Amino acid sequence: MEISCSSLPFSRLSKSGSYTSEERHSVKGVSNEDNRELDKKKEARTGGNVRMRRETDFQGKSDGQQVKFPDRKTALLKTIKEILEAPEEGVSVNAAEQKAKKYFSTCMDAESTEKVGSKPFLTLIQQLGGWAVSNGLNRTDFNTTLALLMSQYSTFPFFSVYAGSDSGEKQTASSQHYIQIDEPYFQFPIDWNSKTQKSKASTRYLRPFYMSCGQYLALLGVPSNQTTQHCGLYISLSTTLALATAPLHYRLSQKLLYHRITIQELQTLAPAIDWLACLQATFQPLPISQSDLVLVHNLPYIIHMSQTISIWQVQHEMMGTRPLHTYMIFSLLHTLIPALDSRFFQTMRNFSIATGDTQEEIPRWLRCVQQTERGFDTLLSHAIRERHARKEAEELIHDVYLSLKKKLTDLSWRDNRSSAFILNKIKSLNPRLSTKTNNLSHAELNHLYAEVVLSEDDFFSNYLQMLVLEQKSRSRLLSHGTQTEGLSITPSISGNDIIIPVGMFVSPFFHSSYPRALNYGTLGSLMAKDLLHHLLPNIHKQANNPESESKCIWSHYLSVTKDPGRVVTFSLSPSKQQEVWVQYTALQVALDAYKMSFTRHPGDSSLSGLSYIHLFLSSFTKVTCDADSYHEFMPFEPSFLVTVLCSNSGFCPKPLTCVNKSQSYPRETCQSRTLH
């Protein structure tokens, strides 16, 4: 039986986008021996009754039209949106979650933001001492203003600052985190000359950049006769700073990344910045001292930046134009554009289009979800875990990893050394769901956000509160090395832990109310692929199976898809060979994991009259067609892997082996043997 992307039960939806009650039921009659045995165990343990599951919430078209899985990031963001929009309905909601919902609600209230216009930003400028553009600048200290922007407004005009580990160190669960200093983000494209190994601003975009500067000033009420001088100086300073930037590949080749230096040494090399004061403000209340090590990712840029600031202070500050201060205010404006009325956003968008940005404008709800996530990531990670990733998620992780270990143990390795190293690595790792912060109680979450005071109708002030939360998050990361991986969508390794983020466990990929066959066929297979790619990037060089099995599968594909008019490639590149093996192995791993689950919980349900295995395989095929980021590297549709799996047993999954060792394609055949 072959399963294609179109022959799946997900197309049969009610008008609400959910399965109809008639289609959601347990299955008693199945076609193959494996499923009959599973059903006997189910009926013996449940008396013939199967736990009923709630209507699934696949979103899509009705009237029998095809429904596609969204990409995993979109699914996560939609889940967050549902959490933020969910009515309280008398249920006790903790104070932290109420604050997140209030933040999201004010973000979505575009009308209130439009009414106030540019007034909130102009008021903030006055609180910061004014600016020379409006002839209202009070005497302000350069480094005092810079430290304030960095600490309170997450604005880094001349260099970026964040906390993270040193990639050169062996990573453990308790790896030290360092202050890291890098190039800033420039608003315009930068060209790199590989011959001279120098950067410069793309000249073809300077005119649109200048025009956008003038448009911003006009929105802020600055007379047109003031814009030429200030925009000219702003662009001149921006392009001068950009000269010392360098692309990542160059910095890697010149060993400019992760340069260790003390704050005191940095002060000597780049004296225009009061490094200790700025970093203390950014990571308050942590004790930062002159002897602390920081990691710099382009020291030549930092030195150039300091020299440029010193020169401009001497040349321009006495003239009263204060371009350095104006540059910082423009940087702050770009930080705060999401909280201002739509004219500012449209100006930014127009410049992006002028520089060749062809991406569609994202909807407001998505922008508001992303902004809420920035400040409330810990709370949202906790909420997703409570709603979606409970015991069933832990079980799926356990089953998939146990199945994966068994599969890798049975591989044929090219030498004992490789075998011992990889198997010891796999056995030493402990998969766990997300991060330490997900174990916080409601009281601890409320304490974490206790100082956040949000307005009912002033999104600008709420946005400023979110920026303060970002500062606190940076300080926690530097102090404790604790980062919320929960809102990620792929596994990561920290020491001996494989961190499986709760962000993976969202519908339509997973829900505790779904049939387990669907959960394991979708998220189980995706997780197996992620782990294989993450843990064993070069397995094809160390084991025999990837090459031999992928060749076998490819040969089988050629033999059953013969077309006289089609040009056939009789061999696959190493990368495609590995991907075929990873995809096929992930299918086997996820299926074995599902069988483990079924042994413990025989009371599964199904959909549309499908057997459990059929639903599992349909789920695997559908999610691979729609949402697998590695799908594009496959030389054929994922449905063919199901064909291979079931080729000699009607519909009984059996592992694949090659029995004909001939190298002549496409005559080599694949056979399967009984699954034990």
mmCIF file with all atom_site columns, N, CA and C in Angstrom, residues 1-13 19 23 58 61 63-69 517-518 521-522 606-627 631 637-640 642 651:
data_model
loop_
_atom_site.group_PDB
_atom_site.id
_atom_site.type_symbol
_atom_site.label_atom_id
_atom_site.label_alt_id
_atom_site.label_comp_id
_atom_site.label_asym_id
_atom_site.label_entity_id
_atom_site.label_seq_id
_atom_site.pdbx_PDB_ins_code
_atom_site.Cartn_x
_atom_site.Cartn_y
_atom_site.Cartn_z
_atom_site.occupancy
_atom_site.B_iso_or_equiv
_atom_site.pdbx_formal_charge
_atom_site.auth_seq_id
_atom_site.auth_comp_id
_atom_site.auth_asym_id
_atom_site.auth_atom_id
_atom_site.pdbx_PDB_model_num
ATOM 1   N N  . MET A 1 1   ? 0.853   -1.206 0.000  1.00 0.00 ? 1   MET A N  1
ATOM 2   C CA . MET A 1 1   ? 0.000   0.000  0.000  1.00 0.00 ? 1   MET A CA 1
ATOM 3   C C  . MET A 1 1   ? 0.875   1.238  0.000  1.00 0.00 ? 1   MET A C  1
ATOM 4   N N  . GLU A 1 2   ? 0.640   2.125  -0.906 1.00 0.00 ? 2   GLU A N  1
ATOM 5   C CA . GLU A 1 2   ? 1.413   3.359  -0.973 1.00 0.00 ? 2   GLU A CA 1
ATOM 6   C C  . GLU A 1 2   ? 0.585   4.521  -0.438 1.00 0.00 ? 2   GLU A C  1
ATOM 7   N N  . ILE A 1 3   ? 1.218   5.345  0.387  1.00 0.00 ? 3   ILE A N  1
ATOM 8   C CA . ILE A 1 3   ? 0.550   6.503  0.975  1.00 0.00 ? 3   ILE A CA 1
ATOM 9   C C  . ILE A 1 3   ? 1.170   7.754  0.382  1.00 0.00 ? 3   ILE A C  1
ATOM 10  N N  . SER A 1 4   ? 0.365   8.561  -0.248 1.00 0.00 ? 4   SER A N  1
ATOM 11  C CA . SER A 1 4   ? 0.852   9.809  -0.830 1.00 0.00 ? 4   SER A CA 1
ATOM 12  C C  . SER A 1 4   ? 0.450   10.981 0.038  1.00 0.00 ? 4   SER A C  1
ATOM 13  N N  . CYS A 1 5   ? 0.957   12.157 -0.330 1.00 0.00 ? 5   CYS A N  1
ATOM 14  C CA . CYS A 1 5   ? 0.639   13.346 0.453  1.00 0.00 ? 5   CYS A CA 1
ATOM 15  C C  . CYS A 1 5   ? -0.831  13.705 0.381  1.00 0.00 ? 5   CYS A C  1
ATOM 16  N N  . SER A 1 6   ? -1.534  13.198 -0.593 1.00 0.00 ? 6   SER A N  1
ATOM 17  C CA . SER A 1 6   ? -2.938  13.585 -0.738 1.00 0.00 ? 6   SER A CA 1
ATOM 18  C C  . SER A 1 6   ? -3.907  12.552 -0.182 1.00 0.00 ? 6   SER A C  1
ATOM 19  N N  . SER A 1 7   ? -3.430  11.309 0.077  1.00 0.00 ? 7   SER A N  1
ATOM 20  C CA . SER A 1 7   ? -4.344  10.268 0.533  1.00 0.00 ? 7   SER A CA 1
ATOM 21  C C  . SER A 1 7   ? -4.330  10.148 2.042  1.00 0.00 ? 7   SER A C  1
ATOM 22  N N  . LEU A 1 8   ? -4.610  11.255 2.721  1.00 0.00 ? 8   LEU A N  1
ATOM 23  C CA . LEU A 1 8   ? -4.494  11.305 4.167  1.00 0.00 ? 8   LEU A CA 1
ATOM 24  C C  . LEU A 1 8   ? -5.792  11.739 4.810  1.00 0.00 ? 8   LEU A C  1
ATOM 25  N N  . PRO A 1 9   ? -6.020  11.355 6.073  1.00 0.00 ? 9   PRO A N  1
ATOM 26  C CA . PRO A 1 9   ? -7.283  11.690 6.725  1.00 0.00 ? 9   PRO A CA 1
ATOM 27  C C  . PRO A 1 9   ? -7.401  13.147 7.102  1.00 0.00 ? 9   PRO A C  1
ATOM 28  N N  . PHE A 1 10  ? -6.322  13.929 7.018  1.00 0.00 ? 10  PHE A N  1
ATOM 29  C CA . PHE A 1 10  ? -6.355  15.304 7.499  1.00 0.00 ? 10  PHE A CA 1
ATOM 30  C C  . PHE A 1 10  ? -7.205  16.212 6.609  1.00 0.00 ? 10  PHE A C  1
ATOM 31  N N  . SER A 1 11  ? -7.605  15.717 5.461  1.00 0.00 ? 11  SER A N  1
ATOM 32  C CA . SER A 1 11  ? -8.415  16.555 4.578  1.00 0.00 ? 11  SER A CA 1
ATOM 33  C C  . SER A 1 11  ? -9.890  16.526 4.943  1.00 0.00 ? 11  SER A C  1
ATOM 34  N N  . ARG A 1 12  ? -10.288 15.629 5.823  1.00 0.00 ? 12  ARG A N  1
ATOM 35  C CA . ARG A 1 12  ? -11.706 15.463 6.116  1.00 0.00 ? 12  ARG A CA 1
ATOM 36  C C  . ARG A 1 12  ? -12.057 16.246 7.371  1.00 0.00 ? 12  ARG A C  1
ATOM 37  N N  . LEU A 1 13  ? -12.419 17.489 7.154  1.00 0.00 ? 13  LEU A N  1
ATOM 38  C CA . LEU A 1 13  ? -12.651 18.392 8.268  1.00 0.00 ? 13  LEU A CA 1
ATOM 39  C C  . LEU A 1 13  ? -14.089 18.863 8.306  1.00 0.00 ? 13  LEU A C  1
ATOM 40  N N  . TYR A 1 19  ? -11.925 17.698 13.177 1.00 0.00 ? 19  TYR A N  1
ATOM 41  C CA . TYR A 1 19  ? -12.526 16.457 12.743 1.00 0.00 ? 19  TYR A CA 1
ATOM 42  C C  . TYR A 1 19  ? -13.963 16.380 13.234 1.00 0.00 ? 19  TYR A C  1
ATOM 43  N N  . GLU A 1 23  ? -15.871 10.892 12.522 1.00 0.00 ? 23  GLU A N  1
ATOM 44  C CA . GLU A 1 23  ? -14.583 10.441 11.998 1.00 0.00 ? 23  GLU A CA 1
ATOM 45  C C  . GLU A 1 23  ? -13.592 10.122 13.104 1.00 0.00 ? 23  GLU A C  1
ATOM 46  N N  . PHE A 1 58  ? -6.619  20.889 14.058 1.00 0.00 ? 58  PHE A N  1
ATOM 47  C CA . PHE A 1 58  ? -5.943  21.254 12.822 1.00 0.00 ? 58  PHE A CA 1
ATOM 48  C C  . PHE A 1 58  ? -6.679  22.414 12.188 1.00 0.00 ? 58  PHE A C  1
ATOM 49  N N  . LYS A 1 61  ? -8.747  24.357 5.543  1.00 0.00 ? 61  LYS A N  1
ATOM 50  C CA . LYS A 1 61  ? -9.962  24.554 4.771  1.00 0.00 ? 61  LYS A CA 1
ATOM 51  C C  . LYS A 1 61  ? -10.929 23.397 5.016  1.00 0.00 ? 61  LYS A C  1
ATOM 52  N N  . ASP A 1 63  ? -14.722 21.410 3.675  1.00 0.00 ? 63  ASP A N  1
ATOM 53  C CA . ASP A 1 63  ? -15.279 20.868 2.437  1.00 0.00 ? 63  ASP A CA 1
ATOM 54  C C  . ASP A 1 63  ? -14.316 19.919 1.740  1.00 0.00 ? 63  ASP A C  1
ATOM 55  N N  . GLY A 1 64  ? -13.535 19.164 2.537  1.00 0.00 ? 64  GLY A N  1
ATOM 56  C CA . GLY A 1 64  ? -12.688 18.136 1.954  1.00 0.00 ? 64  GLY A CA 1
ATOM 57  C C  . GLY A 1 64  ? -11.416 18.627 1.318  1.00 0.00 ? 64  GLY A C  1
ATOM 58  N N  . GLN A 1 65  ? -11.126 19.907 1.352  1.00 0.00 ? 65  GLN A N  1
ATOM 59  C CA . GLN A 1 65  ? -9.899  20.413 0.755  1.00 0.00 ? 65  GLN A CA 1
ATOM 60  C C  . GLN A 1 65  ? -8.702  20.056 1.633  1.00 0.00 ? 65  GLN A C  1
ATOM 61  N N  . GLN A 1 66  ? -7.533  20.000 1.010  1.00 0.00 ? 66  GLN A N  1
ATOM 62  C CA . GLN A 1 66  ? -6.324  19.595 1.718  1.00 0.00 ? 66  GLN A CA 1
ATOM 63  C C  . GLN A 1 66  ? -5.926  20.600 2.796  1.00 0.00 ? 66  GLN A C  1
ATOM 64  N N  . VAL A 1 67  ? -5.492  20.078 3.921  1.00 0.00 ? 67  VAL A N  1
ATOM 65  C CA . VAL A 1 67  ? -4.997  20.889 5.022  1.00 0.00 ? 67  VAL A CA 1
ATOM 66  C C  . VAL A 1 67  ? -3.501  20.642 5.150  1.00 0.00 ? 67  VAL A C  1
ATOM 67  N N  . LYS A 1 68  ? -2.734  21.696 5.222  1.00 0.00 ? 68  LYS A N  1
ATOM 68  C CA . LYS A 1 68  ? -1.280  21.552 5.328  1.00 0.00 ? 68  LYS A CA 1
ATOM 69  C C  . LYS A 1 68  ? -0.828  21.825 6.748  1.00 0.00 ? 68  LYS A C  1
ATOM 70  N N  . PHE A 1 69  ? 0.172   21.063 7.174  1.00 0.00 ? 69  PHE A N  1
ATOM 71  C CA . PHE A 1 69  ? 0.843   21.411 8.416  1.00 0.00 ? 69  PHE A CA 1
ATOM 72  C C  . PHE A 1 69  ? 1.562   22.741 8.214  1.00 0.00 ? 69  PHE A C  1
ATOM 73  N N  . ALA A 1 517 ? -0.867  7.477  17.831 1.00 0.00 ? 517 ALA A N  1
ATOM 74  C CA . ALA A 1 517 ? -0.308  7.169  16.511 1.00 0.00 ? 517 ALA A CA 1
ATOM 75  C C  . ALA A 1 517 ? -0.004  8.449  15.747 1.00 0.00 ? 517 ALA A C  1
ATOM 76  N N  . LEU A 1 518 ? -0.865  9.455  15.918 1.00 0.00 ? 518 LEU A N  1
ATOM 77  C CA . LEU A 1 518 ? -0.651  10.733 15.236 1.00 0.00 ? 518 LEU A CA 1
ATOM 78  C C  . LEU A 1 518 ? 0.521   11.479 15.874 1.00 0.00 ? 518 LEU A C  1
ATOM 79  N N  . GLY A 1 521 ? 3.720   9.648  14.889 1.00 0.00 ? 521 GLY A N  1
ATOM 80  C CA . GLY A 1 521 ? 3.989   9.747  13.453 1.00 0.00 ? 521 GLY A CA 1
ATOM 81  C C  . GLY A 1 521 ? 4.431   11.132 13.033 1.00 0.00 ? 521 GLY A C  1
ATOM 82  N N  . THR A 1 522 ? 3.938   12.174 13.711 1.00 0.00 ? 522 THR A N  1
ATOM 83  C CA . THR A 1 522 ? 4.317   13.544 13.361 1.00 0.00 ? 522 THR A CA 1
ATOM 84  C C  . THR A 1 522 ? 5.526   13.995 14.171 1.00 0.00 ? 522 THR A C  1
ATOM 85  N N  . SER A 1 606 ? -8.192  6.331  16.986 1.00 0.00 ? 606 SER A N  1
ATOM 86  C CA . SER A 1 606 ? -7.706  6.582  15.632 1.00 0.00 ? 606 SER A CA 1
ATOM 87  C C  . SER A 1 606 ? -8.659  7.536  14.933 1.00 0.00 ? 606 SER A C  1
ATOM 88  N N  . LEU A 1 607 ? -8.507  7.650  13.628 1.00 0.00 ? 607 LEU A N  1
ATOM 89  C CA . LEU A 1 607 ? -9.293  8.590  12.835 1.00 0.00 ? 607 LEU A CA 1
ATOM 90  C C  . LEU A 1 607 ? -9.725  7.935  11.532 1.00 0.00 ? 607 LEU A C  1
ATOM 91  N N  . SER A 1 608 ? -10.913 8.271  11.082 1.00 0.00 ? 608 SER A N  1
ATOM 92  C CA . SER A 1 608 ? -11.384 7.908  9.740  1.00 0.00 ? 608 SER A CA 1
ATOM 93  C C  . SER A 1 608 ? -11.328 6.420  9.462  1.00 0.00 ? 608 SER A C  1
ATOM 94  N N  . GLY A 1 609 ? -11.450 5.596  10.502 1.00 0.00 ? 609 GLY A N  1
ATOM 95  C CA . GLY A 1 609 ? -11.455 4.159  10.284 1.00 0.00 ? 609 GLY A CA 1
ATOM 96  C C  . GLY A 1 609 ? -10.104 3.556  9.983  1.00 0.00 ? 609 GLY A C  1
ATOM 97  N N  . LEU A 1 610 ? -9.036  4.315  10.147 1.00 0.00 ? 610 LEU A N  1
ATOM 98  C CA . LEU A 1 610 ? -7.700  3.806  9.855  1.00 0.00 ? 610 LEU A CA 1
ATOM 99  C C  . LEU A 1 610 ? -7.190  2.928  10.984 1.00 0.00 ? 610 LEU A C  1
ATOM 100 N N  . SER A 1 611 ? -6.379  1.948  10.623 1.00 0.00 ? 611 SER A N  1
ATOM 101 C CA . SER A 1 611 ? -5.671  1.194  11.651 1.00 0.00 ? 611 SER A CA 1
ATOM 102 C C  . SER A 1 611 ? -4.639  2.106  12.297 1.00 0.00 ? 611 SER A C  1
ATOM 103 N N  . TYR A 1 612 ? -4.148  1.684  13.458 1.00 0.00 ? 612 TYR A N  1
ATOM 104 C CA . TYR A 1 612 ? -3.164  2.513  14.150 1.00 0.00 ? 612 TYR A CA 1
ATOM 105 C C  . TYR A 1 612 ? -1.919  2.736  13.294 1.00 0.00 ? 612 TYR A C  1
ATOM 106 N N  . ILE A 1 613 ? -1.405  1.665  12.697 1.00 0.00 ? 613 ILE A N  1
ATOM 107 C CA . ILE A 1 613 ? -0.179  1.780  11.902 1.00 0.00 ? 613 ILE A CA 1
ATOM 108 C C  . ILE A 1 613 ? -0.424  2.648  10.668 1.00 0.00 ? 613 ILE A C  1
ATOM 109 N N  . HIS A 1 614 ? -1.598  2.489  10.056 1.00 0.00 ? 614 HIS A N  1
ATOM 110 C CA . HIS A 1 614 ? -1.920  3.318  8.889  1.00 0.00 ? 614 HIS A CA 1
ATOM 111 C C  . HIS A 1 614 ? -1.968  4.796  9.284  1.00 0.00 ? 614 HIS A C  1
ATOM 112 N N  . LEU A 1 615 ? -2.586  5.103  10.435 1.00 0.00 ? 615 LEU A N  1
ATOM 113 C CA . LEU A 1 615 ? -2.636  6.488  10.896 1.00 0.00 ? 615 LEU A CA 1
ATOM 114 C C  . LEU A 1 615 ? -1.236  7.005  11.193 1.00 0.00 ? 615 LEU A C  1
ATOM 115 N N  . PHE A 1 616 ? -0.418  6.161  11.789 1.00 0.00 ? 616 PHE A N  1
ATOM 116 C CA . PHE A 1 616 ? 0.969   6.558  12.063 1.00 0.00 ? 616 PHE A CA 1
ATOM 117 C C  . PHE A 1 616 ? 1.703   6.897  10.764 1.00 0.00 ? 616 PHE A C  1
ATOM 118 N N  . LEU A 1 617 ? 1.612   5.995  9.779  1.00 0.00 ? 617 LEU A N  1
ATOM 119 C CA . LEU A 1 617 ? 2.330   6.210  8.518  1.00 0.00 ? 617 LEU A CA 1
ATOM 120 C C  . LEU A 1 617 ? 1.760   7.399  7.747  1.00 0.00 ? 617 LEU A C  1
ATOM 121 N N  . SER A 1 618 ? 0.454   7.582  7.802  1.00 0.00 ? 618 SER A N  1
ATOM 122 C CA . SER A 1 618 ? -0.147  8.749  7.153  1.00 0.00 ? 618 SER A CA 1
ATOM 123 C C  . SER A 1 618 ? 0.367   10.036 7.779  1.00 0.00 ? 618 SER A C  1
ATOM 124 N N  . SER A 1 619 ? 0.471   10.027 9.116  1.00 0.00 ? 619 SER A N  1
ATOM 125 C CA . SER A 1 619 ? 0.954   11.212 9.827  1.00 0.00 ? 619 SER A CA 1
ATOM 126 C C  . SER A 1 619 ? 2.399   11.508 9.461  1.00 0.00 ? 619 SER A C  1
ATOM 127 N N  . PHE A 1 620 ? 3.218   10.461 9.401  1.00 0.00 ? 620 PHE A N  1
ATOM 128 C CA . PHE A 1 620 ? 4.625   10.645 9.019  1.00 0.00 ? 620 PHE A CA 1
ATOM 129 C C  . PHE A 1 620 ? 4.722   11.259 7.625  1.00 0.00 ? 620 PHE A C  1
ATOM 130 N N  . THR A 1 621 ? 3.980   10.709 6.681  1.00 0.00 ? 621 THR A N  1
ATOM 131 C CA . THR A 1 621 ? 4.057   11.187 5.300  1.00 0.00 ? 621 THR A CA 1
ATOM 132 C C  . THR A 1 621 ? 3.589   12.630 5.188  1.00 0.00 ? 621 THR A C  1
ATOM 133 N N  . LYS A 1 622 ? 2.467   12.927 5.847  1.00 0.00 ? 622 LYS A N  1
ATOM 134 C CA . LYS A 1 622 ? 1.898   14.267 5.738  1.00 0.00 ? 622 LYS A CA 1
ATOM 135 C C  . LYS A 1 622 ? 2.821   15.318 6.340  1.00 0.00 ? 622 LYS A C  1
ATOM 136 N N  . VAL A 1 623 ? 3.351   15.063 7.530  1.00 0.00 ? 623 VAL A N  1
ATOM 137 C CA . VAL A 1 623 ? 4.193   16.063 8.176  1.00 0.00 ? 623 VAL A CA 1
ATOM 138 C C  . VAL A 1 623 ? 5.508   16.230 7.425  1.00 0.00 ? 623 VAL A C  1
ATOM 139 N N  . THR A 1 624 ? 6.015   15.153 6.831  1.00 0.00 ? 624 THR A N  1
ATOM 140 C CA . THR A 1 624 ? 7.250   15.256 6.060  1.00 0.00 ? 624 THR A CA 1
ATOM 141 C C  . THR A 1 624 ? 7.014   16.033 4.770  1.00 0.00 ? 624 THR A C  1
ATOM 142 N N  . CYS A 1 625 ? 5.855   15.827 4.157  1.00 0.00 ? 625 CYS A N  1
ATOM 143 C CA . CYS A 1 625 ? 5.518   16.599 2.952  1.00 0.00 ? 625 CYS A CA 1
ATOM 144 C C  . CYS A 1 625 ? 5.434   18.089 3.252  1.00 0.00 ? 625 CYS A C  1
ATOM 145 N N  . ASP A 1 626 ? 4.826   18.426 4.385  1.00 0.00 ? 626 ASP A N  1
ATOM 146 C CA . ASP A 1 626 ? 4.449   19.814 4.643  1.00 0.00 ? 626 ASP A CA 1
ATOM 147 C C  . ASP A 1 626 ? 5.444   20.600 5.473  1.00 0.00 ? 626 ASP A C  1
ATOM 148 N N  . ALA A 1 627 ? 6.056   19.966 6.476  1.00 0.00 ? 627 ALA A N  1
ATOM 149 C CA . ALA A 1 627 ? 6.738   20.758 7.507  1.00 0.00 ? 627 ALA A CA 1
ATOM 150 C C  . ALA A 1 627 ? 8.137   20.288 7.848  1.00 0.00 ? 627 ALA A C  1
ATOM 151 N N  . HIS A 1 631 ? 13.082  18.073 3.845  1.00 0.00 ? 631 HIS A N  1
ATOM 152 C CA . HIS A 1 631 ? 12.362  17.443 2.741  1.00 0.00 ? 631 HIS A CA 1
ATOM 153 C C  . HIS A 1 631 ? 12.972  17.805 1.391  1.00 0.00 ? 631 HIS A C  1
ATOM 154 N N  . GLU A 1 637 ? 9.632   11.629 -2.971 1.00 0.00 ? 637 GLU A N  1
ATOM 155 C CA . GLU A 1 637 ? 8.632   11.980 -1.971 1.00 0.00 ? 637 GLU A CA 1
ATOM 156 C C  . GLU A 1 637 ? 8.732   11.044 -0.768 1.00 0.00 ? 637 GLU A C  1
ATOM 157 N N  . PRO A 1 638 ? 8.398   11.544 0.435  1.00 0.00 ? 638 PRO A N  1
ATOM 158 C CA . PRO A 1 638 ? 8.512   10.707 1.638  1.00 0.00 ? 638 PRO A CA 1
ATOM 159 C C  . PRO A 1 638 ? 7.597   9.497  1.619  1.00 0.00 ? 638 PRO A C  1
ATOM 160 N N  . SER A 1 639 ? 6.528   9.562  0.829  1.00 0.00 ? 639 SER A N  1
ATOM 161 C CA . SER A 1 639 ? 5.625   8.414  0.763  1.00 0.00 ? 639 SER A CA 1
ATOM 162 C C  . SER A 1 639 ? 6.349   7.157  0.286  1.00 0.00 ? 639 SER A C  1
ATOM 163 N N  . PHE A 1 640 ? 7.431   7.336  -0.482 1.00 0.00 ? 640 PHE A N  1
ATOM 164 C CA . PHE A 1 640 ? 8.135   6.159  -0.977 1.00 0.00 ? 640 PHE A CA 1
ATOM 165 C C  . PHE A 1 640 ? 8.821   5.407  0.156  1.00 0.00 ? 640 PHE A C  1
ATOM 166 N N  . VAL A 1 642 ? 7.545   4.865  3.005  1.00 0.00 ? 642 VAL A N  1
ATOM 167 C CA . VAL A 1 642 ? 6.504   3.980  3.519  1.00 0.00 ? 642 VAL A CA 1
ATOM 168 C C  . VAL A 1 642 ? 6.355   2.780  2.597  1.00 0.00 ? 642 VAL A C  1
ATOM 169 N N  . PHE A 1 651 ? 1.033   -4.711 4.440  1.00 0.00 ? 651 PHE A N  1
ATOM 170 C CA . PHE A 1 651 ? 1.018   -3.500 5.257  1.00 0.00 ? 651 PHE A CA 1
ATOM 171 C C  . PHE A 1 651 ? 1.708   -3.751 6.592  1.00 0.00 ? 651 PHE A C  1
#
